[in-house]
Short mmCIF file of C-alpha atoms in Angstrom, two decimals:
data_model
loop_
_atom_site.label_atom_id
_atom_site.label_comp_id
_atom_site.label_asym_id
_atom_site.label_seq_id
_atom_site.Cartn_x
_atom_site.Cartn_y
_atom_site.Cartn_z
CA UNK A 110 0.00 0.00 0.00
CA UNK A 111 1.67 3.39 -1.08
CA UNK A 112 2.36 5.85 1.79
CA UNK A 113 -1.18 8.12 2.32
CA UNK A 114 -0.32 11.74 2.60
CA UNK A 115 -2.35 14.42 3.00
CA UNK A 116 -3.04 16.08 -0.56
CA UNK A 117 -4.62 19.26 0.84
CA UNK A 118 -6.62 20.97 0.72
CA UNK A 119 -7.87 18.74 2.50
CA UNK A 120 -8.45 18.64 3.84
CA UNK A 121 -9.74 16.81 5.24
CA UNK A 122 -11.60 19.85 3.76
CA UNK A 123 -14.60 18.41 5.28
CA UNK A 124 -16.86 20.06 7.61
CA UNK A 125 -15.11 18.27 10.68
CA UNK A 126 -11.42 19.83 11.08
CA UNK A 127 -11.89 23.42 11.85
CA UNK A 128 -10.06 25.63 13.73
CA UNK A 129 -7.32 26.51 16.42
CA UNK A 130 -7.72 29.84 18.11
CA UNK A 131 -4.47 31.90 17.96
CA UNK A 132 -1.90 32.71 20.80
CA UNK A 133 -2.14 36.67 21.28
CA UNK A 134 -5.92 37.19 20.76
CA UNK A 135 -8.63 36.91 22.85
CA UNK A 136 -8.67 34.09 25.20
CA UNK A 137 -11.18 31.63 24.37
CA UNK A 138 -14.37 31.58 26.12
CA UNK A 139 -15.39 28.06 25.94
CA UNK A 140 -13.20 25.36 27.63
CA UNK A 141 -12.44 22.00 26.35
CA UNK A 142 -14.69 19.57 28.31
CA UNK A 143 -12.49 17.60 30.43
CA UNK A 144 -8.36 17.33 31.15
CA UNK A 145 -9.04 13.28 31.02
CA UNK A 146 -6.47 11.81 28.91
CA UNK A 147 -7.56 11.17 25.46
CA UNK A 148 -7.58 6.72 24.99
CA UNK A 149 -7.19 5.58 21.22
CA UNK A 150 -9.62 3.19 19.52
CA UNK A 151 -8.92 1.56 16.37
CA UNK A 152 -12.41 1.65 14.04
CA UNK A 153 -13.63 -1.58 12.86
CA UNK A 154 -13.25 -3.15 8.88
CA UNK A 155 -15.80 -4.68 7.20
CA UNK A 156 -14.40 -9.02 7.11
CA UNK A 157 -11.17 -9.00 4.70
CA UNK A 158 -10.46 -5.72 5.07
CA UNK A 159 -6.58 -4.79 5.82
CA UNK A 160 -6.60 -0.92 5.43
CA UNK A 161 -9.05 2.06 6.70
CA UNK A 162 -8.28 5.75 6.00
CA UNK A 163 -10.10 8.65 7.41
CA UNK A 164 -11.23 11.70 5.14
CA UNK A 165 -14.03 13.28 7.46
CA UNK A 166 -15.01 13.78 10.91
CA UNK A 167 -17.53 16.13 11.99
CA UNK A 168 -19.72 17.67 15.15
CA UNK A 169 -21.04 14.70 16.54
CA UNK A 170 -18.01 12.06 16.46
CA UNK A 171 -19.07 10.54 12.94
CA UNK A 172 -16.19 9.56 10.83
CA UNK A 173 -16.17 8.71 7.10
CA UNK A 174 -13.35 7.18 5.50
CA UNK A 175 -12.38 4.03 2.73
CA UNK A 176 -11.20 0.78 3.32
CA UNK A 177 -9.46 -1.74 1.29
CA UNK A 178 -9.92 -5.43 0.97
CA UNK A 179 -7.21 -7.91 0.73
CA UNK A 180 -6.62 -8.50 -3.29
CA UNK A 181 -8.85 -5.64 -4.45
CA UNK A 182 -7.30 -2.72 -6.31
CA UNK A 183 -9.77 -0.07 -5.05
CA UNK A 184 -10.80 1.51 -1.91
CA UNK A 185 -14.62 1.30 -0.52
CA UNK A 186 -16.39 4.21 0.99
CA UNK A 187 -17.63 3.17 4.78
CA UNK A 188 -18.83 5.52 8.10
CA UNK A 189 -18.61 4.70 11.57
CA UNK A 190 -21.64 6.23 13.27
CA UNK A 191 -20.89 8.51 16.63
CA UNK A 192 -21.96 6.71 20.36
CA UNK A 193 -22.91 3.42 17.77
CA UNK A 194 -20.55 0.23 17.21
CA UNK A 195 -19.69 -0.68 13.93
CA UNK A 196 -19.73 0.82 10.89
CA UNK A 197 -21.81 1.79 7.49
CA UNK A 198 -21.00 0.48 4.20
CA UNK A 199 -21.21 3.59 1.42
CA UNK A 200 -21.89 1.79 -1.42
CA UNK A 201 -20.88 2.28 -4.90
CA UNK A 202 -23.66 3.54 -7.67
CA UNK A 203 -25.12 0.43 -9.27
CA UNK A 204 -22.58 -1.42 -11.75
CA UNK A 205 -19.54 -0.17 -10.75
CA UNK A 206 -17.12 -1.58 -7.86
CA UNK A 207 -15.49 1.17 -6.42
CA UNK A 208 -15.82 3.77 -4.12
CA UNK A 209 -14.28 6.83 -1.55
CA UNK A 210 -15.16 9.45 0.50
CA UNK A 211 -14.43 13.11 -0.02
CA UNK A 212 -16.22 15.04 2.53
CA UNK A 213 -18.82 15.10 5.58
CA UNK A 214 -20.86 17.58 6.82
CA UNK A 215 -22.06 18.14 10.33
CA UNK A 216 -25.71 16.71 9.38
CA UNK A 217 -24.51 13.64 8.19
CA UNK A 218 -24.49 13.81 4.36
CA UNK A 219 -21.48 12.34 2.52
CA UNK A 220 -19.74 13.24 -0.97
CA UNK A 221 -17.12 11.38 -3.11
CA UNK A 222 -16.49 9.49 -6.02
CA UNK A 223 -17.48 6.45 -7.34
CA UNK A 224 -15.70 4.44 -10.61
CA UNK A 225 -15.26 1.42 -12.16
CA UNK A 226 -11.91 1.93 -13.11
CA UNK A 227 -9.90 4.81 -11.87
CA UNK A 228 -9.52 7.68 -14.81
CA UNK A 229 -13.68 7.85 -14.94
CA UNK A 230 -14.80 8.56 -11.84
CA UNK A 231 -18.19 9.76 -11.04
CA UNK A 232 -19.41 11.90 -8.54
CA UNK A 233 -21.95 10.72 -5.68
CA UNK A 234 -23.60 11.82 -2.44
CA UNK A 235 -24.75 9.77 0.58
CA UNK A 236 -27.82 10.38 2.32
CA UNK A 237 -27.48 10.38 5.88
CA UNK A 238 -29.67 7.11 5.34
CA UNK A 239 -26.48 6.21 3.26
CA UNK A 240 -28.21 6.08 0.01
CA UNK A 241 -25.83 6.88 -3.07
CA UNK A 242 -27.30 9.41 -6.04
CA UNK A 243 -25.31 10.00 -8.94
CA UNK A 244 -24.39 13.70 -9.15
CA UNK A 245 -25.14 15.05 -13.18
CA UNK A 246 -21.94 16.19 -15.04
CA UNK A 247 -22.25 18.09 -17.92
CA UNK A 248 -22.69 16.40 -21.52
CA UNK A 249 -19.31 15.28 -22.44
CA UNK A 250 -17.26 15.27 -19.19
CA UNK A 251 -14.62 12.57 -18.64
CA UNK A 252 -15.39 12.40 -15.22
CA UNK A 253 -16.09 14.54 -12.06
CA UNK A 254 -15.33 14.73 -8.33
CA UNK A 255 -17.59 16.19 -5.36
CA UNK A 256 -14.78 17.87 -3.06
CA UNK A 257 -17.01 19.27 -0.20
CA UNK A 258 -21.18 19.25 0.88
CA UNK A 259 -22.73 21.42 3.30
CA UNK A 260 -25.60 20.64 6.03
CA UNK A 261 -28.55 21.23 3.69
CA UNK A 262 -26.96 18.30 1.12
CA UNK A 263 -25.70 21.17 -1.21
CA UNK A 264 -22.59 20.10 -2.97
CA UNK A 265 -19.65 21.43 -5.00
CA UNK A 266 -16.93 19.73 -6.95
CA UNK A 267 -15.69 19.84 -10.53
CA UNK A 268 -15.82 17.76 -14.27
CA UNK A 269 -13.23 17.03 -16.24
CA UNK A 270 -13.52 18.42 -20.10
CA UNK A 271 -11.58 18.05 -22.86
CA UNK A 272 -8.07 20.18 -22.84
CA UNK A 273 -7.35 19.41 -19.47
CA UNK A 274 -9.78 21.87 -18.57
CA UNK A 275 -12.01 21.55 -15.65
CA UNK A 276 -15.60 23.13 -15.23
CA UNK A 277 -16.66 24.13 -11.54
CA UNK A 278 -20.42 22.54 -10.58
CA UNK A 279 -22.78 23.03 -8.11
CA UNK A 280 -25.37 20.02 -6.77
CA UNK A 281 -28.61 21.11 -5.08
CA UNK A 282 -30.14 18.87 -2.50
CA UNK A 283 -32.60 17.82 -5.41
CA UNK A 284 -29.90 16.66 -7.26
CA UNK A 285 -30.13 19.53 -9.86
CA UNK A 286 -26.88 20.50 -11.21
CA UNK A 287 -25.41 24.73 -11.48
CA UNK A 288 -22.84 25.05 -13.69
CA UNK A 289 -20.73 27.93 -12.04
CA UNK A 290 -19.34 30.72 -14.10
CA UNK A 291 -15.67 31.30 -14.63
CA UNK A 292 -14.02 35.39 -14.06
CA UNK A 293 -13.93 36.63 -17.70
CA UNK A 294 -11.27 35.31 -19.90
CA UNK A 295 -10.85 32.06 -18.31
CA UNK A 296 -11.93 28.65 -19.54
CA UNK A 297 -11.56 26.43 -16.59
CA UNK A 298 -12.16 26.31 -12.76
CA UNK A 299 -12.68 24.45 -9.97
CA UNK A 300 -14.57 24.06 -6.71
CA UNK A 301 -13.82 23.52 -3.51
CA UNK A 302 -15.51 24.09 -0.26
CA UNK A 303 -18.94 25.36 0.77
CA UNK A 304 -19.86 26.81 4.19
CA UNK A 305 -23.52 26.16 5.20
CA UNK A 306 -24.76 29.58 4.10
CA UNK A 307 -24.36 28.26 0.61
CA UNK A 308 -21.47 30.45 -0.21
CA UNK A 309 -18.42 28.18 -2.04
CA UNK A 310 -14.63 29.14 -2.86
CA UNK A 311 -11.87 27.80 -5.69
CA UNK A 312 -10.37 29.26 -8.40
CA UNK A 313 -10.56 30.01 -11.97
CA UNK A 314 -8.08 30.14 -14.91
CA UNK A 315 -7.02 29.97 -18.20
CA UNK A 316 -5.58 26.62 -20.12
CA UNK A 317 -6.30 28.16 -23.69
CA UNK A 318 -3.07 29.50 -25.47
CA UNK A 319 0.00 30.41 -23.28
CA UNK A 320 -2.18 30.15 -19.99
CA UNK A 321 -1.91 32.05 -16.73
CA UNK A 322 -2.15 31.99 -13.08
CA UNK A 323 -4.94 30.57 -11.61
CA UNK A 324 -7.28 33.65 -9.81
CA UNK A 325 -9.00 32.70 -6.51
CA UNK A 326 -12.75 32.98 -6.45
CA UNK A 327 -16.12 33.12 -4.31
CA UNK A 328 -19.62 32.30 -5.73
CA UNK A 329 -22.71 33.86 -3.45
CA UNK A 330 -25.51 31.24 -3.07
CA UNK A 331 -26.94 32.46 -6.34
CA UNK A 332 -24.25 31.06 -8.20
CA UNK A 333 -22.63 34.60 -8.99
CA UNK A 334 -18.83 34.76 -9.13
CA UNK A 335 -16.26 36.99 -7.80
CA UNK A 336 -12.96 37.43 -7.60
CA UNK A 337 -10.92 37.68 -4.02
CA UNK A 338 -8.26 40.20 -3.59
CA UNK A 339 -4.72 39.50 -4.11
CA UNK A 340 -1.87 41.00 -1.90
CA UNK A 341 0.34 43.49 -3.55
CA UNK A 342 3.08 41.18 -5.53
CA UNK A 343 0.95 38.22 -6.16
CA UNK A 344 -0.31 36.90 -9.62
CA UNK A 345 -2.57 34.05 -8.47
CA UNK A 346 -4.29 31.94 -5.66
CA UNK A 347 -5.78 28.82 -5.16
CA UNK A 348 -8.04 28.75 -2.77
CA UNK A 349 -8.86 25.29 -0.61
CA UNK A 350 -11.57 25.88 2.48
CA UNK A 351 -14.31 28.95 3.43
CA UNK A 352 -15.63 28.79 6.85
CA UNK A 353 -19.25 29.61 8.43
CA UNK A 354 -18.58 32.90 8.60
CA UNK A 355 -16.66 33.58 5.52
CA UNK A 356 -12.95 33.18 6.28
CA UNK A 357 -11.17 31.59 3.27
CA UNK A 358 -8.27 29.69 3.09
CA UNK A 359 -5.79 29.59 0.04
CA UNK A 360 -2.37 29.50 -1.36
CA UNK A 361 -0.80 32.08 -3.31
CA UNK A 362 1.92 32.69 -6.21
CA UNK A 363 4.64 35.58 -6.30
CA UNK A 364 5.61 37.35 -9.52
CA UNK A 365 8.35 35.83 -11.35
CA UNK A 366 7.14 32.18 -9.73
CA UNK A 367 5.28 29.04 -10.95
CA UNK A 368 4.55 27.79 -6.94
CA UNK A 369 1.48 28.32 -5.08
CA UNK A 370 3.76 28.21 -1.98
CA UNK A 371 2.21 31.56 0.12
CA UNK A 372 -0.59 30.71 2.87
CA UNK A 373 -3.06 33.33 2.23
CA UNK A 374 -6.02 34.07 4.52
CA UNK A 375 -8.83 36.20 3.26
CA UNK A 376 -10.83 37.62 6.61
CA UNK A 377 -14.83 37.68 6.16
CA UNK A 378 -14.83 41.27 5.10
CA UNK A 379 -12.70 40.36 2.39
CA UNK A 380 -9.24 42.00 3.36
CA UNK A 381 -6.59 39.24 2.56
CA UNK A 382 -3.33 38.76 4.57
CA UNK A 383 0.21 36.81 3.19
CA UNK A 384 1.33 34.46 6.18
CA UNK A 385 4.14 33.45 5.01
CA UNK A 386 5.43 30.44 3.18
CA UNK A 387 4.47 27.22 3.61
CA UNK A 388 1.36 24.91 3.23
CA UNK A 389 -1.97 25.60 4.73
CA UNK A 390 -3.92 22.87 5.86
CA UNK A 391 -7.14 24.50 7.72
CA UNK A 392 -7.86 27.66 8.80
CA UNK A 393 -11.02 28.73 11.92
CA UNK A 394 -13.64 31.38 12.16
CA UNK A 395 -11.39 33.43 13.99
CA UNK A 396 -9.02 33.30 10.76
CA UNK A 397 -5.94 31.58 12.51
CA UNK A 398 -4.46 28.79 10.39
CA UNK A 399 -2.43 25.81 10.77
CA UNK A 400 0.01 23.50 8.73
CA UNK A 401 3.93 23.44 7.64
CA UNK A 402 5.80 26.63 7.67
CA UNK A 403 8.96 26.70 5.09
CA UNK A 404 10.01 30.02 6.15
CA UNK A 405 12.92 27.77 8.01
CA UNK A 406 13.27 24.51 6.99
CA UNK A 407 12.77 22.54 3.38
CA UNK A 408 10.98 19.64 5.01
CA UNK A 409 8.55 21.96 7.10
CA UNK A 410 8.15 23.19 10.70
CA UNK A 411 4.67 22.78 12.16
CA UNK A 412 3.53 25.90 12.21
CA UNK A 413 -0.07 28.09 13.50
CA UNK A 414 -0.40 31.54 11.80
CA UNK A 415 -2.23 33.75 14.13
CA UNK A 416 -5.26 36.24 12.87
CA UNK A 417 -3.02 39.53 14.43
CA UNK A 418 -0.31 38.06 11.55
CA UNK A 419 2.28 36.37 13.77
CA UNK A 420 3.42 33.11 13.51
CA UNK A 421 4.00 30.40 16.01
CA UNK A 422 6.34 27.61 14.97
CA UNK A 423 4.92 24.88 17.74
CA UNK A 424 6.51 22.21 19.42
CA UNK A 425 7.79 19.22 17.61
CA UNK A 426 9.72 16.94 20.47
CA UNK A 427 12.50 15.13 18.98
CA UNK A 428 11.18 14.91 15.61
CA UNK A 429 12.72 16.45 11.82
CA UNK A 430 9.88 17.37 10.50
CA UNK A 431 5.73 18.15 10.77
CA UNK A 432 2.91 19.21 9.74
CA UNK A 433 -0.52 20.60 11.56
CA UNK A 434 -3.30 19.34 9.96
CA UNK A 435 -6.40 20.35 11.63
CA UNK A 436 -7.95 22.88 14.25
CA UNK A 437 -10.80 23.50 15.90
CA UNK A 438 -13.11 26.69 17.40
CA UNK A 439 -12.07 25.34 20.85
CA UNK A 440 -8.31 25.88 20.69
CA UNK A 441 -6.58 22.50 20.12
CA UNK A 442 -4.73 21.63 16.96
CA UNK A 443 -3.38 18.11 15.35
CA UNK A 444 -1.16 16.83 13.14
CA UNK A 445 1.72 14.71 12.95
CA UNK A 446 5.80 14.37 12.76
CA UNK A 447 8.12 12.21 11.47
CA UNK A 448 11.42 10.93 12.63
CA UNK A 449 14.91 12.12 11.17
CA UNK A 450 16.69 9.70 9.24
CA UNK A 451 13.56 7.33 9.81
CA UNK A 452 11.28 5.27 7.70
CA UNK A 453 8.32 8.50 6.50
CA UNK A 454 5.67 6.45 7.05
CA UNK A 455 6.25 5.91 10.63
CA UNK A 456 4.69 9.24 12.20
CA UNK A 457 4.04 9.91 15.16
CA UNK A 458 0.22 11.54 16.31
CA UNK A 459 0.64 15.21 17.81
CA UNK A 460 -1.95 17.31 19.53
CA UNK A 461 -1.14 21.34 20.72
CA UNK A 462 -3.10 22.79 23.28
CA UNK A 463 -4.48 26.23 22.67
CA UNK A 464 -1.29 27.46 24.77
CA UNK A 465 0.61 25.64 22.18
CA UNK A 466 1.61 22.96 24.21
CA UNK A 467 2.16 19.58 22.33
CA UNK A 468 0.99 16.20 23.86
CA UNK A 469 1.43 13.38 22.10
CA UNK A 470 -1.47 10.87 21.25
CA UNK A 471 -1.88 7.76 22.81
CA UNK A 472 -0.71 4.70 20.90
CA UNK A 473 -2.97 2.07 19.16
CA UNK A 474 -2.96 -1.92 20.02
CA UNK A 475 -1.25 -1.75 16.57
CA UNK A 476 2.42 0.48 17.99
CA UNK A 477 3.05 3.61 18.60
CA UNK A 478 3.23 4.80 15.11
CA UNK A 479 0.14 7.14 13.81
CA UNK A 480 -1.10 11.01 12.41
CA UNK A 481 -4.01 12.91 13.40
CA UNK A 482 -6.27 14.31 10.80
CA UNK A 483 -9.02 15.52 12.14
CA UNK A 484 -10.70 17.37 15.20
CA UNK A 485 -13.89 18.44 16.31
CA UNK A 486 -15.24 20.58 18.96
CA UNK A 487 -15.45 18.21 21.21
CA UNK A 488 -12.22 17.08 21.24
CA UNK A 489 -12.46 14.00 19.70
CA UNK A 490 -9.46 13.63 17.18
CA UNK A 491 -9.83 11.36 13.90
CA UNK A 492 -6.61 9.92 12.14
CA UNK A 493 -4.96 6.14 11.02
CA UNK A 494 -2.33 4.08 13.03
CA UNK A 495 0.20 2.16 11.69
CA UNK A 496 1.13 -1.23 12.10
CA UNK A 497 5.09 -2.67 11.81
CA UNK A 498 6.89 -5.57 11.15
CA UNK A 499 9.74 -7.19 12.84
CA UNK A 500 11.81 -4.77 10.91
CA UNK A 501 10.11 -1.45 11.42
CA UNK A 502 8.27 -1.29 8.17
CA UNK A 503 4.76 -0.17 8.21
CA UNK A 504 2.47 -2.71 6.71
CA UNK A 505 -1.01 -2.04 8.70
CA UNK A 506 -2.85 1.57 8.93
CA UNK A 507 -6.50 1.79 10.20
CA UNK A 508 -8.82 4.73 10.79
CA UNK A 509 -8.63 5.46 14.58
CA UNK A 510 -10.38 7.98 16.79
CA UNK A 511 -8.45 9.43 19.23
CA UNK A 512 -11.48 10.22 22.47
CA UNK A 513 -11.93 11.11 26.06
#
């Protein structure tokens, strides 16, 4: 099994993993629940099953991921149901064998893709029943993915066209499919995320010709496009996650570069802020975000930048290299490290206190090797383990909550 890393966005760019609140602000009004130690639980596999990944967790503890069965060459979509044992099967659409999960929102609806073989994947959506519905891609698209769905079912992703060109879409609950508009000039585009007001983020550009930089847009809840700001210096964005109240979360491109390298945070009154370089993984409502700063190091330094526009590179015990991968409106960040000189896949699971203190997570029954993903509100943390053999290589990893 190749080693998983985190693409990102994404996210986990589900409605689970928001937010750590910033060092230097306002304290935090709500506390975490309880200072019990957090105990780790690996999530159960359907019989044959060797592999589980998480890619969503959200308010309530419910965790969607994809699992892999011993001989198949294809993941299957499956959710494990908060305060319930065992697990959901997402199926695929009728006739075809495969399936995975992109995103989760807070109400229980599910988005992904579904194929028969790999390049034509189709877009589908879950009921909270677990029901799959083909999402509607344009006539002649290759294929399609659903990247994120808000509470009310309403979901955004993009179809492939010819040219390499990609075409941004819309799904209503109903299943009735907006093609979004592209800025003027461009020919392709892509979406996102969606917050629950309806309001989605991505980017636009140009493929025709001699191309450009891609340009970072918002579409209102009519379907009306817009482009964000740039800082001063900047030819392009890409933008990955918009929260509740309109915080946006991207990556940006210098003039006289071809990397989207810059973590760029757009505030909900639209001002936009450079935080440096690096890779953004999440950002929260208070517009602090989290992930690898490169300001220091090639291989990354986890690193939170705060809404005032400091930065905090946090602590990483003994470990080369890191990244933060998630944060939520309560304070507490996660994310993972891995060892110098050591096999990558064996990481170890990190959490960071609002204070920026790190604690690592508790080890599975499978070692003590594992990165966190995900975490709620709550405090319950979402991630895989990783099992060894005699000779340190990692041959096992399985979807694990991490809960008090």
């Amino acid at each position: 099994m190749a080693r998983l890393r985190v693409p990102r966005p994404v996210p986990l760019a589900a409605a689970a993993a928001t937010a750590l609140l910033l060092l230097g602000s306002a304290p935090v009004a709500v506390a975490e629940h309880s200072e019990r130690a957090l105990t780790s639980r690996l999530l159960p596999i359907p019989p044959g099953g060797l592999h589980s990944f998480v890619r969503g967790l959200n308010s309530s503890g419910t965790v969607v991921g994809d699992y892999y069965v011993e001989g198949s060459d294809g993941p299957l979509a499956i959710r494990w149901n908060a305060g319930r044992p065992g697990y959901t099967r997402l199926a695929p659409l009728p006739g075809e064998r495969f399936s995975r999960t992109t995103a989760l929102s807070d109400r229980g609806w599910v988005v992904g893709l579904s194929y028969d073989s790999a390049p034509e994947s189709h877009p589908v959506r879950w009921t909270p029943g677990a029901a799959p519905t083909r999402l509607a891609l344009p006539d002649g698209a290759r294929s399609g993915n659903a990247s994120a769905v808000n509470n009310s079912g309403t979901a955004v992703g993009d179809a492939s066209g010819e040219g390499n060109r990609s075409h941004p879409l819309r799904w209503q609950p109903d299943g009735s499919r907006t093609d979004l508009p592209v800025l003027p000039g461009d020919d392709s585009g892509t979406a996102t995320s969606i917050n629950n007001a309806g309001t989605a983020v991505g980017w636009t550009e140009q493929r025709a010709g001699t191309g450009g930089p891609a340009r970072p847009v918002r579409w209102n809840a009519a379907g009306a496009v817009s482009a964000l700001p740039l800082p001063a210096g900047f030819v392009g964005a890409r933008t990955s996650r918009i929260t509740d109240n309109g915080v946006v979360l991207g990556h940006g491109r210098l003039a006289g570069s071809t990397a989207y390298d810059r973590v760029l945070v757009w505030a909900a009154d639209g001002t936009v802020r450079d935080a440096g370089r690096g890779r953004g993984y999440d950002v929260n409502r208070a517009g602090t975000a989290v992930g690898a700063s490169l300001e220091d190091d090639p291989n990354g330094d986890t690193a939170r930048w705060n809404a005032n526009g400091t930065r905090t590179v946090l602590a990483n015990p003994a470990e080369a290299a890191g990244e933060v991968l998630a944060i939520n409106n309560r304070g507490t960040a996660v994310g993972y490290a891995w060892p110098p000189n050591g096999n990558p896949a064996l990481d170890k699971a990190l959490l960071w206190k609002p204070d920026g203190t790190v604690v690592p997570l508790p080890p599975s029954s499978l070692g003590p090797y594992a990165a966190a993903f995900a975490v709620n509100d709550a405090g319950v943390v979402a991630g895989f383990a990783v099992g060894t053999d005699g000779a340190g290589t990692a041959t096992t990893w399985r979807a694990t909550v991490w809960k008090r």
